[in-house]
Short mmCIF file of C-alpha atoms and ligand atoms in Angstrom, two decimals:
data_model
loop_
_atom_site.label_atom_id
_atom_site.label_comp_id
_atom_site.label_asym_id
_atom_site.label_seq_id
_atom_site.Cartn_x
_atom_site.Cartn_y
_atom_site.Cartn_z
CA MET N 223 -7.84 2.86 82.90
CA PRO N 224 -5.26 3.75 80.26
CA ASP N 225 -6.14 7.40 79.80
CA GLN N 226 -6.53 8.22 83.44
CA ASP N 227 -3.17 10.04 83.67
CA HIS N 228 -4.30 12.44 80.97
CA SER N 229 -7.56 13.24 82.70
CA PRO N 230 -7.55 16.67 84.39
CA LEU N 231 -8.44 14.89 87.62
CA SER N 232 -5.54 12.44 87.67
CA GLU N 233 -3.17 12.57 90.58
CA ALA N 234 -0.34 13.72 88.35
CA ALA N 235 -2.46 16.44 86.73
CA VAL N 236 -3.70 17.77 90.09
CA GLU N 237 -0.20 17.63 91.50
CA ARG N 238 1.05 19.68 88.53
CA MET N 239 -1.64 22.30 88.99
CA VAL N 240 -0.90 22.57 92.72
CA ALA N 241 2.84 22.81 92.05
CA GLU N 242 2.27 25.64 89.55
CA ALA N 243 -0.02 27.42 91.98
CA LEU N 244 2.43 27.12 94.87
CA ALA N 245 5.30 28.35 92.68
CA ALA N 246 3.30 31.41 91.58
CA ILE N 247 2.28 32.15 95.18
CA ALA N 248 5.84 31.84 96.41
CA ALA N 249 7.04 34.13 93.60
CA ALA N 250 4.51 36.88 94.45
CA SER N 251 6.28 39.53 96.47
CA THR N 252 3.70 42.32 96.52
CA VAL N 253 0.03 42.50 97.45
CA ALA N 254 -0.78 43.16 93.79
CA GLU N 255 1.22 40.18 92.53
CA LEU N 256 -0.40 37.93 95.10
CA LYS N 257 -3.81 39.12 94.00
CA ALA N 258 -2.96 38.15 90.44
CA ALA N 259 -1.72 34.72 91.60
CA ARG N 260 -4.95 34.15 93.55
CA LEU N 261 -7.03 34.98 90.50
CA ALA N 262 -4.96 32.71 88.24
CA HIS N 263 -4.73 29.70 90.57
CA ALA N 264 -7.69 29.84 92.92
CA GLY N 265 -10.17 31.93 90.96
CA ASP N 266 -13.31 30.71 89.14
CA ARG N 267 -11.42 30.27 85.88
CA SER N 268 -8.27 28.73 87.39
CA PRO N 269 -7.16 25.22 86.20
CA LEU N 270 -8.15 23.73 89.54
CA ALA N 271 -11.63 25.22 89.42
CA LEU N 272 -12.12 24.11 85.85
CA ALA N 273 -10.92 20.55 86.70
CA ASN N 274 -13.25 20.50 89.70
CA ARG N 275 -16.20 21.07 87.41
CA THR N 276 -15.48 17.84 85.53
CA ILE N 277 -16.06 15.68 88.64
CA GLY N 278 -19.75 15.57 87.90
CA ALA N 279 -19.08 13.80 84.63
CA LEU N 280 -17.11 10.93 86.22
CA PRO N 281 -18.58 7.50 86.75
CA PRO N 282 -20.11 7.32 90.26
CA GLU N 283 -17.41 5.02 91.70
CA GLU N 284 -14.66 7.52 90.86
CA LYS N 285 -16.38 10.63 92.13
CA LYS N 286 -15.44 10.26 95.78
CA ALA N 287 -11.70 9.82 95.28
CA ALA N 288 -11.58 12.60 92.72
CA GLY N 289 -13.55 14.89 95.03
CA GLN N 290 -11.21 14.24 97.93
CA ARG N 291 -8.14 14.79 95.77
CA MET N 292 -9.48 18.07 94.44
CA GLY N 293 -10.59 19.24 97.89
CA ALA N 294 -7.17 18.54 99.36
CA ALA N 295 -5.44 20.24 96.42
CA ARG N 296 -7.52 23.42 96.65
CA ALA N 297 -7.08 23.50 100.42
CA ARG N 298 -3.28 23.42 100.00
CA VAL N 299 -3.41 26.29 97.52
CA ASN N 300 -5.68 28.35 99.80
CA GLU N 301 -3.44 27.75 102.81
CA ALA N 302 -0.39 28.79 100.83
CA LEU N 303 -2.25 31.93 99.71
CA ALA N 304 -3.22 32.83 103.27
CA ALA N 305 0.32 32.29 104.56
CA ARG N 306 1.90 34.29 101.73
CA ASP N 307 -0.71 36.99 102.18
CA ALA N 308 0.40 37.57 105.77
CA GLU N 309 4.08 37.57 104.77
CA VAL N 310 3.62 40.00 101.88
CA ALA N 311 1.48 42.38 103.95
CA ALA N 312 4.02 42.35 106.76
CA ALA N 313 6.87 42.97 104.29
CA GLU N 314 5.03 45.86 102.65
CA LEU N 315 4.30 47.43 106.02
CA ALA N 316 7.93 47.07 107.07
CA ALA N 317 9.09 48.63 103.78
CA SER N 318 6.73 51.58 104.08
CA LEU N 319 7.78 52.17 107.68
CA VAL N 320 11.36 52.46 106.49
CA ALA N 321 10.50 54.56 103.43
CA GLU N 322 8.20 56.95 105.26
CA ARG N 323 10.36 57.33 108.28
CA VAL N 324 10.46 60.87 109.62
CA ASP N 325 13.32 62.14 111.69
CA VAL N 326 11.53 64.33 114.17
CA THR N 327 14.85 65.60 115.48
CA LEU N 328 15.74 67.32 112.17
CA PRO N 329 15.52 71.14 112.25
CA VAL N 330 12.47 72.50 110.38
CA ALA N 331 12.83 74.97 107.50
CA ALA N 332 12.11 78.39 108.98
CA ALA N 333 8.93 80.04 107.59
CA PRO N 334 9.79 83.39 105.98
CA GLU N 335 9.20 86.20 108.44
CA GLY N 336 6.39 88.61 107.58
CA ALA N 337 6.12 92.25 108.57
CA ILE N 338 3.38 94.57 109.75
CA HIS N 339 2.36 96.72 106.80
CA PRO N 340 3.63 100.30 107.26
CA ILE N 341 0.10 101.65 106.65
CA THR N 342 -1.26 99.53 109.50
CA ALA N 343 1.63 100.56 111.71
CA LEU N 344 1.15 104.24 110.91
CA ILE N 345 -2.61 104.05 111.58
CA ASP N 346 -1.77 102.66 115.02
CA LEU N 347 0.86 105.31 115.60
CA MET N 348 -1.45 108.19 114.62
CA SER N 349 -4.37 106.76 116.59
CA ASP N 350 -2.14 106.48 119.65
CA VAL N 351 -1.34 110.20 119.48
CA PHE N 352 -5.06 110.85 119.97
CA VAL N 353 -5.68 108.06 122.46
CA ALA N 354 -2.94 109.64 124.59
CA MET N 355 -5.04 112.86 124.62
CA GLY N 356 -8.14 110.95 125.73
CA TRP N 357 -9.74 110.56 122.30
CA GLU N 358 -11.46 107.39 121.14
CA VAL N 359 -10.97 105.42 117.92
CA ALA N 360 -14.14 104.72 115.90
CA GLU N 361 -14.57 102.51 112.87
CA GLY N 362 -17.38 102.12 110.35
CA PRO N 363 -18.31 100.13 107.25
CA GLU N 364 -16.56 100.62 103.92
CA LEU N 365 -19.83 99.95 102.07
CA GLU N 366 -21.74 103.01 103.19
CA ALA N 367 -25.13 104.67 102.79
CA GLU N 368 -25.09 107.59 100.34
CA TRP N 369 -26.90 109.71 102.94
CA LEU N 370 -24.13 109.28 105.52
CA ASN N 371 -21.31 109.76 103.02
CA PHE N 372 -22.84 112.88 101.41
CA ASP N 373 -26.21 114.33 102.47
CA ALA N 374 -25.53 114.35 106.21
CA LEU N 375 -22.25 116.15 105.45
CA ASN N 376 -24.01 118.92 103.55
CA ILE N 377 -22.88 117.55 100.19
CA HIS N 378 -26.04 118.01 98.18
CA ALA N 379 -27.19 115.92 95.25
CA ASP N 380 -25.70 118.32 92.66
CA HIS N 381 -22.27 118.58 94.33
CA PRO N 382 -19.43 117.59 91.96
CA ALA N 383 -17.98 115.19 94.56
CA ARG N 384 -20.99 112.95 93.90
CA GLY N 385 -20.17 112.52 90.23
CA THR N 386 -19.72 108.93 89.14
CA THR N 387 -16.19 109.80 88.05
CA ASP N 388 -15.11 110.08 91.70
CA THR N 389 -17.55 107.89 93.55
CA LEU N 390 -17.96 104.15 93.21
CA PHE N 391 -21.68 103.51 93.58
CA VAL N 392 -22.77 99.95 94.18
CA ASP N 393 -25.55 98.12 92.33
CA PRO N 394 -28.52 98.19 92.65
CA LEU N 395 -28.35 101.99 92.48
CA GLU N 396 -31.79 102.43 94.03
CA HIS N 397 -30.33 101.14 97.32
CA HIS N 398 -28.13 104.26 97.46
CA GLN N 399 -25.05 102.43 98.64
CA LEU N 400 -21.47 103.33 97.76
CA LEU N 401 -17.90 102.66 98.73
CA ARG N 402 -17.19 105.47 101.16
CA THR N 403 -15.13 108.28 99.61
CA HIS N 404 -13.86 109.49 102.99
CA THR N 405 -14.10 108.36 106.62
CA SER N 406 -16.32 111.34 107.52
CA PRO N 407 -19.47 109.13 107.58
CA VAL N 408 -17.99 107.42 110.64
CA GLN N 409 -18.05 110.81 112.36
CA VAL N 410 -21.73 111.22 111.44
CA ARG N 411 -22.44 107.74 112.78
CA THR N 412 -20.69 108.67 116.02
CA MET N 413 -22.75 111.88 116.39
CA LEU N 414 -25.97 109.97 115.72
CA HIS N 415 -25.20 107.42 118.42
CA ARG N 416 -23.50 109.52 121.07
CA GLU N 417 -24.02 112.71 123.02
CA PRO N 418 -21.26 115.35 123.15
CA PRO N 419 -18.60 115.78 124.32
CA ILE N 420 -17.26 113.72 121.42
CA TYR N 421 -13.57 113.25 120.64
CA VAL N 422 -13.04 110.54 118.02
CA VAL N 423 -10.57 109.63 115.31
CA CYS N 424 -11.75 107.44 112.45
CA PRO N 425 -9.01 105.64 110.52
CA GLY N 426 -9.80 103.40 107.59
CA LYS N 427 -9.94 102.58 103.90
CA VAL N 428 -11.61 104.91 101.42
CA TYR N 429 -12.39 104.47 97.73
CA ARG N 430 -12.28 106.84 94.79
CA ALA N 431 -12.41 106.14 91.06
CA ASP N 432 -8.88 107.49 90.61
CA GLU N 433 -6.03 106.57 88.33
CA PHE N 434 -3.43 104.16 89.69
CA ASP N 435 -0.09 105.98 89.52
CA ALA N 436 2.77 107.15 91.72
CA THR N 437 0.60 109.62 93.65
CA HIS N 438 -2.90 108.11 93.33
CA VAL N 439 -4.35 104.79 94.35
CA PRO N 440 -8.09 104.09 94.07
CA VAL N 441 -8.16 102.56 97.55
CA PHE N 442 -6.29 104.48 100.19
CA HIS N 443 -6.47 105.29 103.90
CA GLN N 444 -7.50 108.31 105.88
CA ILE N 445 -7.59 109.28 109.46
CA GLU N 446 -10.26 111.80 110.24
CA GLY N 447 -10.98 113.42 113.57
CA LEU N 448 -13.98 115.07 115.14
CA ALA N 449 -14.28 117.05 118.34
CA VAL N 450 -17.70 118.31 119.47
CA ASP N 451 -17.87 120.14 122.77
CA LYS N 452 -18.88 123.45 124.31
CA GLY N 453 -16.85 126.40 123.11
CA ILE N 454 -14.70 124.63 120.48
CA THR N 455 -12.75 127.11 118.33
CA MET N 456 -10.26 127.18 115.50
CA ALA N 457 -7.51 127.50 118.13
CA HIS N 458 -8.30 124.01 119.45
CA LEU N 459 -8.10 122.71 115.90
CA LYS N 460 -4.75 124.36 115.23
CA GLY N 461 -3.29 123.19 118.55
CA THR N 462 -4.44 119.61 118.00
CA LEU N 463 -3.09 119.40 114.44
CA ASP N 464 0.20 121.02 115.41
CA HIS N 465 0.58 118.37 118.08
CA LEU N 466 -0.12 115.63 115.53
CA ALA N 467 2.32 117.23 113.05
CA ARG N 468 5.09 117.28 115.66
CA ALA N 469 4.36 113.68 116.63
CA MET N 470 4.64 112.70 112.97
CA PHE N 471 7.44 114.90 111.67
CA GLY N 472 9.29 116.30 114.63
CA ASP N 473 10.06 120.00 114.74
CA ILE N 474 8.04 121.27 111.79
CA THR N 475 6.25 124.50 110.89
CA THR N 476 2.60 124.34 109.83
CA ARG N 477 0.09 126.80 108.42
CA LEU N 478 -3.64 126.86 107.81
CA ARG N 479 -4.61 128.00 104.34
CA PRO N 480 -8.26 128.93 103.64
CA ASN N 481 -10.15 126.34 101.63
CA TYR N 482 -13.67 125.09 101.11
CA PHE N 483 -15.44 121.95 102.32
CA PRO N 484 -19.23 121.63 102.42
CA PHE N 485 -19.09 120.14 105.93
CA THR N 486 -16.86 122.74 107.59
CA GLU N 487 -17.12 126.52 107.80
CA PRO N 488 -14.63 128.08 107.92
CA SER N 489 -12.50 125.45 106.21
CA ALA N 490 -8.74 125.22 105.80
CA GLU N 491 -6.00 123.08 104.42
CA MET N 492 -3.17 122.24 106.76
CA ASP N 493 0.18 122.70 105.02
CA LEU N 494 3.57 121.56 106.26
CA GLN N 495 6.61 123.62 105.60
CA CYS N 496 8.62 121.71 103.01
CA PHE N 497 10.91 119.37 104.93
CA VAL N 498 13.34 119.20 102.03
CA CYS N 499 14.06 122.89 101.22
CA HIS N 500 12.46 124.42 104.36
CA GLY N 501 10.94 127.11 102.17
CA GLU N 502 14.28 128.25 100.80
CA SER N 503 13.43 127.38 97.20
CA VAL N 504 10.68 130.05 97.12
CA GLY N 505 11.77 132.77 94.68
CA ASN N 506 15.29 131.36 94.63
CA PRO N 507 16.46 130.75 91.03
CA ASP N 508 19.39 128.62 92.27
CA LEU N 509 17.20 126.12 94.12
CA ASP N 510 14.73 123.76 92.46
CA CYS N 511 12.78 121.73 95.05
CA LYS N 512 10.93 118.76 93.54
CA THR N 513 9.08 118.05 96.77
CA CYS N 514 7.22 121.39 97.12
CA ARG N 515 7.71 122.61 93.52
CA ASN N 516 9.35 125.73 94.97
CA GLU N 517 6.21 126.66 96.88
CA GLY N 518 7.77 126.13 100.28
CA TRP N 519 4.72 124.27 101.60
CA ILE N 520 3.13 120.88 101.02
CA GLU N 521 -0.52 120.07 101.54
CA TRP N 522 -1.24 117.53 104.28
CA GLY N 523 -5.00 117.45 104.90
CA GLY N 524 -8.29 119.31 105.19
CA CYS N 525 -9.89 120.70 108.31
CA GLY N 526 -12.30 123.24 109.69
CA ILE N 527 -15.04 124.16 112.12
CA VAL N 528 -17.91 121.73 111.65
CA ASN N 529 -20.71 123.34 109.66
CA PRO N 530 -23.68 123.75 112.05
CA ARG N 531 -25.89 122.13 109.41
CA VAL N 532 -23.87 118.92 109.81
CA LEU N 533 -24.25 119.01 113.60
CA ALA N 534 -27.98 119.69 113.24
CA ALA N 535 -28.42 116.82 110.74
CA ALA N 536 -26.95 114.52 113.39
CA GLY N 537 -29.30 115.88 116.06
CA ILE N 538 -26.80 118.02 117.99
CA ASP N 539 -27.93 121.31 119.54
CA THR N 540 -25.89 123.96 117.72
CA ASP N 541 -26.75 126.63 120.31
CA VAL N 542 -24.76 124.66 122.87
CA TYR N 543 -22.10 122.80 120.90
CA SER N 544 -19.58 123.46 118.21
CA GLY N 545 -16.90 121.24 116.76
CA PHE N 546 -13.83 120.91 114.62
CA ALA N 547 -12.93 118.21 112.15
CA PHE N 548 -9.95 117.23 110.04
CA GLY N 549 -8.88 114.50 107.65
CA MET N 550 -5.42 113.34 106.61
CA GLY N 551 -4.25 110.77 104.08
CA ILE N 552 -2.23 107.99 105.68
CA GLU N 553 -0.33 107.20 102.45
CA ARG N 554 0.65 110.87 102.10
CA THR N 555 1.81 110.94 105.71
CA LEU N 556 3.83 107.78 105.13
CA MET N 557 5.44 109.32 102.04
CA PHE N 558 6.41 112.46 103.98
CA ARG N 559 7.78 110.49 106.92
CA ASN N 560 9.90 108.18 104.79
CA ASN N 561 10.52 110.10 101.60
CA ALA N 562 8.71 107.28 99.81
CA ALA N 563 8.10 108.56 96.31
CA ASP N 564 5.79 105.94 94.83
CA MET N 565 2.42 105.07 96.38
CA ARG N 566 2.23 101.90 94.29
CA ASP N 567 4.84 100.30 96.57
CA MET N 568 2.29 100.58 99.37
CA VAL N 569 -0.28 98.34 97.69
CA GLU N 570 1.88 95.76 95.98
CA GLY N 571 2.38 93.72 99.13
CA ASP N 572 6.11 93.10 98.67
CA VAL N 573 7.35 92.24 102.13
CA ARG N 574 10.69 93.92 101.33
CA PHE N 575 8.90 97.28 101.22
CA SER N 576 7.32 96.63 104.61
CA ARG N 577 10.66 95.56 106.04
CA SER N 578 12.39 98.64 104.66
CA LEU N 579 9.94 100.79 106.63
CA LYS N 580 10.20 98.65 109.71
CA GLY N 581 10.61 101.81 111.79
CA GLU N 582 6.89 102.42 111.46
CA ALA N 583 6.22 99.31 113.53
CA ARG N 584 7.24 99.61 117.14
N1 LIG L 177 -13.41 114.52 104.31
C1 LIG L 177 -12.38 115.31 103.70
C2 LIG L 177 -11.74 114.50 102.58
O1 LIG L 177 -12.05 113.38 102.40
C3 LIG L 177 -11.31 115.70 104.66
C4 LIG L 177 -11.83 116.63 105.72
C5 LIG L 177 -12.28 116.10 106.91
C6 LIG L 177 -11.84 117.98 105.52
C7 LIG L 177 -12.77 116.94 107.88
C8 LIG L 177 -12.30 118.82 106.49
C9 LIG L 177 -12.76 118.30 107.66
O2 LIG L 177 -10.94 114.97 101.85
#
């Protein structure tokens, strides 16, 4: 058989194909390379597979020997593949264990330290002044019913405070919902749910369609208070607010200046004597006080004797009970306590601002 050596099934040809396959397998050093070697030398289109297909065309007496030769050759290649597969996988695992090694004894990078926001800290501080006098803290929703924010507080439909310029109404308008413009609706909620005597403070966020500048932010915080009991007078109001003023500002002089609120009658504004010039800039051409604009006093918050119509709307017997109420801005209080000039610092969330007023957090 002169041309047998050139047949793809000759011993020499098969030996060559096996040798090439084994060399490629030995050279593969990654899972991916080994996969490529398997495809090239043991796959459906590999030389060995193609040679195997020619067995059928051989004369019958040659088929057996050729079949055995091919079977043995393919078995050697498959064994080599399996052996190399285990080696490569073990090597890759060992390499990744080294590469991904974590030294659990290394010190971790310290997370930057946060700070309690001064507004939060001041709300706690002011609430505590009242809790120490036996008052309770009440909270309510920021999305509020128009009736509780206005009508129940004697602010009728034509009152300017209802104008869309101040109040943020929420769609759909026929649901009569708004972002509360003060925390007074929490006081109404308290009166609706509780019997007097009532002594509550209501701190929280309020919303007004205001400019955003050094002295206005559209979302700010208030703390409002309500006392309803037998025989409540303006003297109780003055004594309570003076106590709060001293707790906030130390030895300070206050005054009540007549004012108007629909929900209190009589109503007043509580002023603090200017803590910068102590009133000395008033009528003094040599002194120009930027803090009080030479008026000697700065406005802190509103207050008054609760209008009996408000008590009645909440189902309280006005022949038996009377009450006082007040409301202060937390941001304003924070500015006065720290001489912070710009309200925008309070909403920007820069932790350095919070840290600089760390004294607010105990
Ligand atoms: N609700 C008033 C405001 O938002 C403050 C206030 C509360 C005034 C209670 C008087 C009595 O400005």
